[in-house]
Every structure is written in structure tokens, then in C-alpha cells.
């Protein structure tokens, strides 16, 4: 029998499983879907506390995650790089945001913030995490679990994202639907964010060979089908902000449901269950800090 069963194989489950292994535990992961089929695989994914409230715990997890990804980018971990970013600031935002202490080169000019953050191509990165986990002797079983009692282990980590609503009876969880368009990269190297663009939220995240264009934040919408009109609108407004995107070939379109939670992420022990879910639009941003907290709670 494993010391710990981690339920969930998204970014929170896999990083938690690795942190637990590093702390000396024998770990098994059980998940309804392969890592590549999770919400985590849809994420753009850049370090930024999207749709998450200011909170010292969140800042701590984000700071630690920033450090781990920076170190991984430095040694060439699959899919991890550092991405310069321009963030267009429209009315209302003054000075430095609450998360700036986590970002070493943050600078604010009138109308624009600039900073460099980790960016992760989630498909290769999740595969890399799974390889590391298996290399340490871990096992992944694909199975949907309806009750924690089905899991025979002294400690169970609940990293099920939105799946925690029925499992943990948490009615504070809700989806924030996100749709993105992936296009060929016409030579872009800097991320652009314009969250309050008059036509809708804009983000443009270049990766090694493509660019993720977004996005949408549809609160309470759990529809995972791709909407053609939404995609057209995303292409129109991102191209307005970055004209070099004009005519870029569409490679892919994706939809994911961010696991948002009233009160912020739940990372706490409840008997033998350690909950680690509700990371909203910031699961990649908070994953390694969360995983280390899970390992501490397990000890
Ligand atoms: C369009 C989009 C863009 C995003 N961009 C970013 C970004 O740039 N930066 C960032 O930090 N975040 C981003 N996010 C948010 C990020 O994707 C999420 O916060 C993160 O994926 C949550 O990870 P998770 O491991 O908690 O959940 P998930 O990835 O959903 O994984 C949950 C796991 O639990 C399993 N599970 C659920 N229920 C059960 C059950 N009953 N039995 C067994 N297994 C179960 C699932 O199969 C899955 O393996 C984005 C999200 C979207 C949709």
C-alpha cells in the first residue's frame, strides 16, 4: 500500500506527488483523466495570479513557484522558459500590484507594467512531471473515484480541481470558462496582456513555435464546446493589439474550466484528507508552492 494516494493528475496533483516523493513518501496517483486531458493541459500557461484574490498565502505559494520555475528554465526543463511581458493598464490601476514582490524585475510606467515571468508549455511539462514521478517509483491509475473511502491509504491528497465539489461537498467551487485560439508564431517573443480592452480581455502568449491567444472568463459557464463566434472575436481583438498576428494560421482551439472557489484555494488537512484545489486561473502560478505545503501537511 502507498503511503499517500494523490487523487488528480493535473498540475496540482503531479507537483504534489513529486513533492511528497521528495519528502520520502511512497506515492500513487489515481485520476479520472490522463494529465494531457485535464484543465491543466489547456492553460497558456504563464505565471500570473489570474482571477485570484490578494492573500499572503497565495503570494507565498506564487513566490515559491516562481523560484522553482526560474530554476527549471535555467536548466532547460521541458517546456519551461522565462517570458518578458507588457501589461497594458487602463483606468483604475495605480502603483504596484500585490503580487509584484514575487517578480524581481517588475516595473511600472504610466499605462504599462513590464515584467519577466515563467511560461510553461503544459503538454510537454506535464509529460515530464509524469516521467519524473514514475522514475521515482510512482504509479498512475486512471479511474474515477466517487468517495474518498474507496482509497486505501493513510493519507489522501484531494487535487481534483472542480471535481472536488461533489467529492468534498464544497459548494464554494464554480467554473470560469476559458476559450483560447492557438496560432502559428509570426515571430513574437513578448507576452501582452490587456485585461480591460474595450472588445474584451486580451492576452497574447508566444511559445516556442506558436502563440496562445485569449481569452474569456465566463463565470459559472461549464460548456466545454468551442464557440466559433468567440474564437473570431478573440482573433479580432488580439490582432488589433498586435497587428503582426494578422492572417496567422490557426493551429488549435481549446476550452477549459478554471476551478474557482469563493474564499480562494483550499489547501488544508481534514483528517487523513489533504485538500489542494480551487486554484482558479492560477494553478500553474501556485503549483510548486502548493505542492510543498501539501508535503508539509502530510508530515
Ligand atoms: C484557458 C485557460 C488558461 C489558463 N491559463 C493559465 C495561466 O496562464 N497560468 C496559470 O497559472 N493558470 C492558468 N489556467 C488555470 C489552470 O489551468 C488551473 O488553475 C489548473 O489547471 C488547475 O489544476 P488542477 O490540478 O487543480 O486541476 P485539473 O487540471 O482540472 O486536474 C484535476 C484532476 O483531478 C481529476 N479528477 C477530478 N475529479 C475526479 C474524481 N472524481 N475521480 C478521480 N479523478 C478526478 C481529473 O481527472 C484531473 O486529473 C488557465 C486555465 C484555462 C482554462
PDB file of C-alpha atoms and ligand atoms in Angstrom, residues 7-13 30-33 38-40 42-46 48 143-145 159-161 163 167 178 180 203 256-259 279-285, ligand 1:
ATOM      1  CA  UNK A   7      -6.302  11.980  -6.374  1.00  0.00           C
ATOM      2  CA  UNK A   8      -5.895  14.044  -9.565  1.00  0.00           C
ATOM      3  CA  UNK A   9      -3.223  14.218 -12.272  1.00  0.00           C
ATOM      4  CA  UNK A  10      -3.382  17.887 -13.230  1.00  0.00           C
ATOM      5  CA  UNK A  11      -0.625  20.351 -12.357  1.00  0.00           C
ATOM      6  CA  UNK A  12      -1.570  20.406  -8.657  1.00  0.00           C
ATOM      7  CA  UNK A  13      -1.751  16.595  -8.329  1.00  0.00           C
ATOM      8  CA  UNK A  30      -5.353   7.995  -9.166  1.00  0.00           C
ATOM      9  CA  UNK A  31      -7.147  10.210 -11.696  1.00  0.00           C
ATOM     10  CA  UNK A  32     -10.213  10.110 -13.895  1.00  0.00           C
ATOM     11  CA  UNK A  33      -8.226  11.511 -16.848  1.00  0.00           C
ATOM     12  CA  UNK A  38      -7.014  17.871 -17.790  1.00  0.00           C
ATOM     13  CA  UNK A  39      -7.770  21.589 -17.472  1.00  0.00           C
ATOM     14  CA  UNK A  40      -4.072  21.968 -16.690  1.00  0.00           C
ATOM     15  CA  UNK A  42      -5.287  23.801 -21.618  1.00  0.00           C
ATOM     16  CA  UNK A  43      -3.534  26.531 -19.608  1.00  0.00           C
ATOM     17  CA  UNK A  44      -1.448  29.020 -21.608  1.00  0.00           C
ATOM     18  CA  UNK A  45       0.446  28.871 -19.114  1.00  0.00           C
ATOM     19  CA  UNK A  46       2.236  31.866 -17.721  1.00  0.00           C
ATOM     20  CA  UNK A  48       0.267  35.391 -13.182  1.00  0.00           C
ATOM     21  CA  UNK A 143     -10.141   5.664 -12.522  1.00  0.00           C
ATOM     22  CA  UNK A 144     -12.949   7.939 -11.413  1.00  0.00           C
ATOM     23  CA  UNK A 145     -13.482   7.930  -7.668  1.00  0.00           C
ATOM     24  CA  UNK A 159      -6.181  17.554  -6.049  1.00  0.00           C
ATOM     25  CA  UNK A 160      -9.300  17.160  -8.146  1.00  0.00           C
ATOM     26  CA  UNK A 161      -9.906  20.765  -9.242  1.00  0.00           C
ATOM     27  CA  UNK A 163     -14.120  17.532  -9.210  1.00  0.00           C
ATOM     28  CA  UNK A 167     -16.218  14.710  -3.555  1.00  0.00           C
ATOM     29  CA  UNK A 178     -11.803  29.942 -20.764  1.00  0.00           C
ATOM     30  CA  UNK A 180      -8.254  30.143 -26.422  1.00  0.00           C
ATOM     31  CA  UNK A 203      -3.748  38.031 -23.780  1.00  0.00           C
ATOM     32  CA  UNK A 256     -11.064  24.715 -20.170  1.00  0.00           C
ATOM     33  CA  UNK A 257     -12.979  25.301 -16.946  1.00  0.00           C
ATOM     34  CA  UNK A 258     -10.880  27.099 -14.315  1.00  0.00           C
ATOM     35  CA  UNK A 259     -11.582  25.695 -10.813  1.00  0.00           C
ATOM     36  CA  UNK A 279      -6.697  27.411  -7.857  1.00  0.00           C
ATOM     37  CA  UNK A 280      -8.906  29.284 -10.344  1.00  0.00           C
ATOM     38  CA  UNK A 281      -6.881  30.832 -13.190  1.00  0.00           C
ATOM     39  CA  UNK A 282      -3.574  30.379 -11.385  1.00  0.00           C
ATOM     40  CA  UNK A 283      -2.886  26.660 -10.932  1.00  0.00           C
ATOM     41  CA  UNK A 284       0.438  26.821 -12.766  1.00  0.00           C
ATOM     42  CA  UNK A 285       1.313  30.041 -10.907  1.00  0.00           C
TER      43      UNK A 285
HETATM   44  C1  LIG B   1      -7.891  28.857 -20.945  1.00  0.00           C
HETATM   45  C2  LIG B   1      -7.140  28.721 -19.650  1.00  0.00           C
HETATM   46  C3  LIG B   1      -5.932  29.384 -19.494  1.00  0.00           C
HETATM   47  C4  LIG B   1      -5.241  29.290 -18.291  1.00  0.00           C
HETATM   48  N1  LIG B   1      -4.045  29.943 -18.191  1.00  0.00           N
HETATM   49  C5  LIG B   1      -3.357  29.866 -17.024  1.00  0.00           C
HETATM   50  C6  LIG B   1      -2.116  30.539 -16.901  1.00  0.00           C
HETATM   51  O1  LIG B   1      -1.639  31.190 -17.830  1.00  0.00           O
HETATM   52  N2  LIG B   1      -1.462  30.442 -15.709  1.00  0.00           N
HETATM   53  C7  LIG B   1      -1.951  29.725 -14.656  1.00  0.00           C
HETATM   54  O2  LIG B   1      -1.329  29.688 -13.594  1.00  0.00           O
HETATM   55  N3  LIG B   1      -3.128  29.063 -14.763  1.00  0.00           N
HETATM   56  C8  LIG B   1      -3.841  29.125 -15.915  1.00  0.00           C
HETATM   57  N4  LIG B   1      -5.044  28.486 -16.027  1.00  0.00           N
HETATM   58  C9  LIG B   1      -5.617  27.836 -14.836  1.00  0.00           C
HETATM   59  C10 LIG B   1      -5.085  26.431 -14.639  1.00  0.00           C
HETATM   60  O3  LIG B   1      -5.274  25.694 -15.808  1.00  0.00           O
HETATM   61  C11 LIG B   1      -5.805  25.766 -13.460  1.00  0.00           C
HETATM   62  O4  LIG B   1      -5.721  26.572 -12.303  1.00  0.00           O
HETATM   63  C12 LIG B   1      -5.154  24.417 -13.161  1.00  0.00           C
HETATM   64  O5  LIG B   1      -5.128  23.629 -14.322  1.00  0.00           O
HETATM   65  C13 LIG B   1      -5.851  23.675 -12.048  1.00  0.00           C
HETATM   66  O6  LIG B   1      -5.128  22.484 -11.862  1.00  0.00           O
HETATM   67  P1  LIG B   1      -5.673  21.278 -11.003  1.00  0.00           P
HETATM   68  O7  LIG B   1      -4.597  20.246 -10.983  1.00  0.00           O
HETATM   69  O8  LIG B   1      -6.225  21.795  -9.713  1.00  0.00           O
HETATM   70  O9  LIG B   1      -6.976  20.757 -11.804  1.00  0.00           O
HETATM   71  P2  LIG B   1      -7.140  19.901 -13.137  1.00  0.00           P
HETATM   72  O10 LIG B   1      -6.096  20.201 -14.143  1.00  0.00           O
HETATM   73  O11 LIG B   1      -8.570  20.068 -13.537  1.00  0.00           O
HETATM   74  O12 LIG B   1      -6.905  18.402 -12.660  1.00  0.00           O
HETATM   75  C14 LIG B   1      -7.847  17.745 -11.858  1.00  0.00           C
HETATM   76  C15 LIG B   1      -7.528  16.274 -11.825  1.00  0.00           C
HETATM   77  O13 LIG B   1      -8.445  15.627 -10.943  1.00  0.00           O
HETATM   78  C16 LIG B   1      -9.022  14.513 -11.588  1.00  0.00           C
HETATM   79  N5  LIG B   1     -10.349  14.258 -11.002  1.00  0.00           N
HETATM   80  C17 LIG B   1     -11.361  15.138 -10.831  1.00  0.00           C
HETATM   81  N6  LIG B   1     -12.406  14.524 -10.239  1.00  0.00           N
HETATM   82  C18 LIG B   1     -12.037  13.218 -10.054  1.00  0.00           C
HETATM   83  C19 LIG B   1     -12.672  12.084  -9.497  1.00  0.00           C
HETATM   84  N7  LIG B   1     -13.912  12.119  -9.011  1.00  0.00           N
HETATM   85  N8  LIG B   1     -12.000  10.904  -9.502  1.00  0.00           N
HETATM   86  C20 LIG B   1     -10.742  10.823  -9.990  1.00  0.00           C
HETATM   87  N9  LIG B   1     -10.089  11.881 -10.503  1.00  0.00           N
HETATM   88  C21 LIG B   1     -10.726  13.062 -10.544  1.00  0.00           C
HETATM   89  C22 LIG B   1      -9.051  14.908 -13.060  1.00  0.00           C
HETATM   90  O14 LIG B   1      -9.168  13.744 -13.884  1.00  0.00           O
HETATM   91  C23 LIG B   1      -7.694  15.581 -13.175  1.00  0.00           C
HETATM   92  O15 LIG B   1      -6.703  14.591 -13.339  1.00  0.00           O
HETATM   93  C24 LIG B   1      -5.758  28.522 -17.224  1.00  0.00           C
HETATM   94  C25 LIG B   1      -6.953  27.832 -17.401  1.00  0.00           C
HETATM   95  C26 LIG B   1      -7.639  27.928 -18.590  1.00  0.00           C
HETATM   96  C27 LIG B   1      -8.916  27.163 -18.749  1.00  0.00           C
END
